[in-house]
CSV table of C-alpha atoms in Angstrom, one decimal:
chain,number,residue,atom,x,y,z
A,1,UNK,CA,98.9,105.6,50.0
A,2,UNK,CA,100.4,102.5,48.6
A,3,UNK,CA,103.1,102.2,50.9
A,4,UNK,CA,106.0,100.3,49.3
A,5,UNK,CA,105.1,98.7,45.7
A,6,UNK,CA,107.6,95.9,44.0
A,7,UNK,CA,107.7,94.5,40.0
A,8,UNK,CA,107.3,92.3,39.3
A,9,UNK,CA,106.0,89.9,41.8
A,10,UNK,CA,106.6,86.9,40.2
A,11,UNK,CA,110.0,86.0,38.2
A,12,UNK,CA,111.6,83.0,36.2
A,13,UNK,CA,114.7,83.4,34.9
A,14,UNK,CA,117.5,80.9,33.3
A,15,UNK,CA,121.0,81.1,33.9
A,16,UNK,CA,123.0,83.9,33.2
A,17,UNK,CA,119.8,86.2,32.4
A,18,UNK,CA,119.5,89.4,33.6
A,19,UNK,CA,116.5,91.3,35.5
A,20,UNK,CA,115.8,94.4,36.8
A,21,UNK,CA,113.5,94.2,40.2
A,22,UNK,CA,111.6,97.8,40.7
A,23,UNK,CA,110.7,98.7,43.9
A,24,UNK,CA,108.8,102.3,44.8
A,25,UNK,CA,107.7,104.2,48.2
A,26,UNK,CA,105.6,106.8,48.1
A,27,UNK,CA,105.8,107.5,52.0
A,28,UNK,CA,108.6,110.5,51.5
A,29,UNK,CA,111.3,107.8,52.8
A,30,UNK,CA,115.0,108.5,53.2
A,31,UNK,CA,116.1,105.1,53.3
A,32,UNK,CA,115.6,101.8,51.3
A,33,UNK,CA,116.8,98.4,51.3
A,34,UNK,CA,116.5,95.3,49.6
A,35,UNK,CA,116.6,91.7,50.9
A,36,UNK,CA,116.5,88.3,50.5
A,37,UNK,CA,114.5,85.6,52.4
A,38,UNK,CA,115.8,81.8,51.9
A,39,UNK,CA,114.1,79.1,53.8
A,40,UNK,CA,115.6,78.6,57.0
A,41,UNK,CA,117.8,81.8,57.3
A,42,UNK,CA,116.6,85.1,58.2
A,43,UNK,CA,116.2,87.8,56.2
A,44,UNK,CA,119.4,88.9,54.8
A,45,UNK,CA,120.7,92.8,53.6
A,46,UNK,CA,121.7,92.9,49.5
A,47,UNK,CA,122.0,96.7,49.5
A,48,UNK,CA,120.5,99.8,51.5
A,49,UNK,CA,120.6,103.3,50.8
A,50,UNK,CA,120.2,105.8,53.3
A,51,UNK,CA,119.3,108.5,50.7
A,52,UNK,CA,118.9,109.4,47.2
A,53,UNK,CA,122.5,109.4,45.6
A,54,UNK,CA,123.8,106.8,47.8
A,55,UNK,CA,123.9,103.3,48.2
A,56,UNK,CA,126.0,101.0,50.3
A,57,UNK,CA,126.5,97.0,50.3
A,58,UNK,CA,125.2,95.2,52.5
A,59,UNK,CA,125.8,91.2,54.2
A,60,UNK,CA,125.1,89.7,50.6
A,61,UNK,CA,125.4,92.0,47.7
A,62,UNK,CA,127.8,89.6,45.6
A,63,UNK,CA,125.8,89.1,41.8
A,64,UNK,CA,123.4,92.6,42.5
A,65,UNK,CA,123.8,96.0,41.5
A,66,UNK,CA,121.4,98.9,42.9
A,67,UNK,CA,120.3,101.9,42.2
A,68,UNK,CA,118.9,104.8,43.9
A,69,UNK,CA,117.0,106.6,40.6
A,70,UNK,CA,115.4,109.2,43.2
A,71,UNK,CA,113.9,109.8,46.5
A,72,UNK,CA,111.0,107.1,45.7
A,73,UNK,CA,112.4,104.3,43.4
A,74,UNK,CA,115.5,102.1,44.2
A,75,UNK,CA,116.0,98.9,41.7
A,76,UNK,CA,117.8,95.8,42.5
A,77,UNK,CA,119.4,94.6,39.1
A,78,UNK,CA,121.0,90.6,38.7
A,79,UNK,CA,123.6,91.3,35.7
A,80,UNK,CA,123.8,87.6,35.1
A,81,UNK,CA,121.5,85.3,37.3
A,82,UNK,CA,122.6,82.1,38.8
A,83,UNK,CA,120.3,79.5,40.9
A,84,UNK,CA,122.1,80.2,43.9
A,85,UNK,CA,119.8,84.0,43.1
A,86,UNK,CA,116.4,81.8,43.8
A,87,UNK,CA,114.7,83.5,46.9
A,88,UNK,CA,111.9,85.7,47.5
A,89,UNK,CA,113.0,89.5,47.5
A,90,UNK,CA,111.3,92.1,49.5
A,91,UNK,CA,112.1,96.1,49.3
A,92,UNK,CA,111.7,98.3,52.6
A,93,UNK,CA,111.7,101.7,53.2
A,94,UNK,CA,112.3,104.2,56.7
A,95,UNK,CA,111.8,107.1,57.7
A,96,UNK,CA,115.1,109.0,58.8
A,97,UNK,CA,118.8,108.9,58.2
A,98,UNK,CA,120.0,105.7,59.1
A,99,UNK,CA,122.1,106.3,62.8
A,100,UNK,CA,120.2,108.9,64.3
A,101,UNK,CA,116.9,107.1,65.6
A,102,UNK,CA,116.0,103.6,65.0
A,103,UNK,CA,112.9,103.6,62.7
A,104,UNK,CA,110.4,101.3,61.9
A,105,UNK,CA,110.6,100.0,58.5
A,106,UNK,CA,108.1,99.5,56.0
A,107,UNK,CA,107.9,96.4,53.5
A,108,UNK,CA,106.8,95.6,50.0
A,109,UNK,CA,105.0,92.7,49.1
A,110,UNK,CA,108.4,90.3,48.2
A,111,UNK,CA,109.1,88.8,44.4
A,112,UNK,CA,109.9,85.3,43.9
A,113,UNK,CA,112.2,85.0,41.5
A,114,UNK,CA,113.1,81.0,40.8
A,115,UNK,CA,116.5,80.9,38.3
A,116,UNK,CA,116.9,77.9,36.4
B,1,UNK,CA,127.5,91.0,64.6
B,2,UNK,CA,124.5,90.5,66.6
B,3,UNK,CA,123.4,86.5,66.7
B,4,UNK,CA,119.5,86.6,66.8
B,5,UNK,CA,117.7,83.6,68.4
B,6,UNK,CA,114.2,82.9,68.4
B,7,UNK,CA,112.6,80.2,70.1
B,8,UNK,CA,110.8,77.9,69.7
B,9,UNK,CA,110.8,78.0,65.6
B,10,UNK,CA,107.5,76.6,66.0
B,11,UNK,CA,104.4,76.8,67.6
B,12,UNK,CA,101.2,75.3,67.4
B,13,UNK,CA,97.8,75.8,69.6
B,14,UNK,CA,94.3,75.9,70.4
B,15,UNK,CA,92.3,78.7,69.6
B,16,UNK,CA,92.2,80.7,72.6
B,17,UNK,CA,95.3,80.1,74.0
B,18,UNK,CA,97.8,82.6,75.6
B,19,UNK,CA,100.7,82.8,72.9
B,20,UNK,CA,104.4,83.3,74.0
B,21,UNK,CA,107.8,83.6,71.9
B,22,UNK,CA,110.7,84.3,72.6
B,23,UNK,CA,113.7,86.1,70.7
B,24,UNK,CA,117.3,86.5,72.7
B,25,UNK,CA,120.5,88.5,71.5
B,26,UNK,CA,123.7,88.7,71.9
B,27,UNK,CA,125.2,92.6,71.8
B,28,UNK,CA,123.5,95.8,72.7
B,29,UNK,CA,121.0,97.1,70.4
B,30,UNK,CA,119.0,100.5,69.9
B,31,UNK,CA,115.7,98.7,69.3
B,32,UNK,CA,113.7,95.3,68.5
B,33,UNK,CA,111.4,95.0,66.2
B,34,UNK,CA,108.7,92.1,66.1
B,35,UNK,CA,107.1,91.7,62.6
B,36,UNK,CA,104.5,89.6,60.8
B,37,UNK,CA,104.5,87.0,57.6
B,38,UNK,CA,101.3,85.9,56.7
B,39,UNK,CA,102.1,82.8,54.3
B,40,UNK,CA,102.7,83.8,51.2
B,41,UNK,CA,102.7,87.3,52.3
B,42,UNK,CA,104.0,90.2,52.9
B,43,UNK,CA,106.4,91.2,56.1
B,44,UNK,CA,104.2,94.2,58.4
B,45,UNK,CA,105.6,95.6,61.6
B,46,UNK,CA,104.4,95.1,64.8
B,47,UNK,CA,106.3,96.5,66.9
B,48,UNK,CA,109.7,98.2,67.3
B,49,UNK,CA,110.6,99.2,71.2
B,50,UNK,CA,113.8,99.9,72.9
B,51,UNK,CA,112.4,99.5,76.9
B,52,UNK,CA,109.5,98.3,78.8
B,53,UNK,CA,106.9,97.4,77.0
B,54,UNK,CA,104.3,98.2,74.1
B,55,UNK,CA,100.6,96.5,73.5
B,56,UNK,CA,98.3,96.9,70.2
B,57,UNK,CA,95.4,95.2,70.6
B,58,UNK,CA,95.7,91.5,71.8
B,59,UNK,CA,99.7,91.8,71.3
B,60,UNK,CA,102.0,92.7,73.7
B,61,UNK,CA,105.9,93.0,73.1
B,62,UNK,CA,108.2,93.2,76.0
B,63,UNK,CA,112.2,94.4,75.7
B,64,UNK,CA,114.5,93.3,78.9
B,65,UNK,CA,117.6,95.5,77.9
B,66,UNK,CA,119.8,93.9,80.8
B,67,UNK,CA,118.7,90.0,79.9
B,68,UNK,CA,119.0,91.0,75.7
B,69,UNK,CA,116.0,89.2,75.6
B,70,UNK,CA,112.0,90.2,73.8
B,71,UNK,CA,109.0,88.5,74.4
B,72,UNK,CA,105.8,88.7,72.3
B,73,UNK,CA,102.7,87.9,73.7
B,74,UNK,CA,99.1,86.7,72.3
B,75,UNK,CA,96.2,86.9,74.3
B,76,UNK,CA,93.0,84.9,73.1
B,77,UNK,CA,94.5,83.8,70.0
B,78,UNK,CA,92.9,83.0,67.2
B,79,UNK,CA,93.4,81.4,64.0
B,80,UNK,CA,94.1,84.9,62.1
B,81,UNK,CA,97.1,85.5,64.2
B,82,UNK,CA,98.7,82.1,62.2
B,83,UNK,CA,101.5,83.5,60.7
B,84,UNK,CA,105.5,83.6,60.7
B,85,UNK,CA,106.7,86.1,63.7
B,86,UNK,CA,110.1,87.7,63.0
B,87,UNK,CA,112.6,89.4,65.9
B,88,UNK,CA,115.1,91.3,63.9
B,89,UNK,CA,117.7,94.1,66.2
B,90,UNK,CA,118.7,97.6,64.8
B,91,UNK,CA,122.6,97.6,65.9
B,92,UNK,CA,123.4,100.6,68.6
B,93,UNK,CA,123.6,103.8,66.8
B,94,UNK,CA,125.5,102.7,64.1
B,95,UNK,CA,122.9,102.7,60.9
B,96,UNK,CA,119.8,100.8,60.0
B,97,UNK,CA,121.2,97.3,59.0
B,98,UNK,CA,118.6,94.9,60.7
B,99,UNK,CA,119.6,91.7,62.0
B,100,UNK,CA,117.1,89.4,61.7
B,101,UNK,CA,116.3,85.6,63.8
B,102,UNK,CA,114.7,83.0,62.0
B,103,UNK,CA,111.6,83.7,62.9
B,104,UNK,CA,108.6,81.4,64.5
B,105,UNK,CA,105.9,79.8,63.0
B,106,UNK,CA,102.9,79.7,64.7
B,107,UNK,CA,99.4,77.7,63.7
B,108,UNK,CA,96.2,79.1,66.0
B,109,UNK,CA,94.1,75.5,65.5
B,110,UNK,CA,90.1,76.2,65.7
């Protein structure tokens, strides 16, 4: 198994580009989620969808759009990307429904994704 | 929302040394999670627990649900185990949105 793959992992962008971040589990995961890691701060929630057909914002989702395509692949997409967007991305995945049991979540490899 | 402290933010020791940090919350929770950054790396779980404690290996991860307060501990460390070390909370039974601390870096010198 491969666990939880992301594309690409590497990324330079100028201002007001656009990208499409792909990010795949192949663990039979309900739930997925994308976040950002910035020096000094803690990982921070963009967007999380407890299954396929939903998504649902997270504490930073201003300047990304998701999307659950199916029950393996969920894509993080800047429409226009700004500096501020410079930070390494990682995609996780879990297990159940999120609010039943806490689960264990599973992590892809990050992109880094400089803006200019 | 739950404020997530770790402490210290870094660490640095000999090889062989017992290894302890700390991570502190501030509202209930339905578990903790510890997790690992290698640098440049990827982010793997090491634990997730919501009482007592858990051991894998030469880690051990403890949860005081009373104190809001984790401990992770490294026995006979070694210069492998240098890495980032993340606490992040699941919030109590409400969905999966992980609060994470800042994490701790710790260098294992030979």
């Amino acid at each position: 198994n491969a666990g939880v793959t992301q594309t690409p992992k590497f990324q330079v962008l100028k201002t007001g580009q656009s990208m499409t971040l792909q990010c795949a589990q192949d663990m039979n995961h309900n739930s997925m989620y994308w976040y950002r890691q910035d020096p000094g701060m803690g990982l921070r929630l963009i967007y999380y969808s407890a299954s396929e057909g939903t998504t649902d914002k997270g504490e930073v989702p201003n300047g990304y759009n998701v999307s659950r395509l199916n029950k393996r692949e969920f894509s993080l997409r800047l429409e226009s990307a700004a500096p501020s967007q410079t930070s390494v991305y990682f995609c996780a995945s879990s297990e159940a429904y999120p609010g039943l049991i806490p689960n264990e979540q599973f992590f892809g490899p990050g992109t880094r994704l400089t803006v200019l | 929302k739950n404020e997530v402290e770790q402490s210290p933010q870094n660490l640095t020791a000999q090889e062989g040394e017992f290894i302890t940090i700390n991570c502190s919350y501030s509202v209930g929770i339905s578990a903790l999670h510890w997790l690992q950054q290698h640098p440049g790396g990827g982010i793997v779980s090491l634990f997730m627990l919501s009482s007592g404690k858990k051991k894998h290996g030469r880690l051990i991860a403890t949860i005081n649900i009373q104190e809001k307060h984790s401990s992770l501990h490294i026995t006979a460390s070694h210069p492998r185990d240098s890495a980032v070390y993340i606490c992040a909370v699941s919030p109590n039974f409400g969905n999966e949105k992980l609060t994470f601390g800042t994490g701790t870096r710790l260098t294992i010198i030979p």
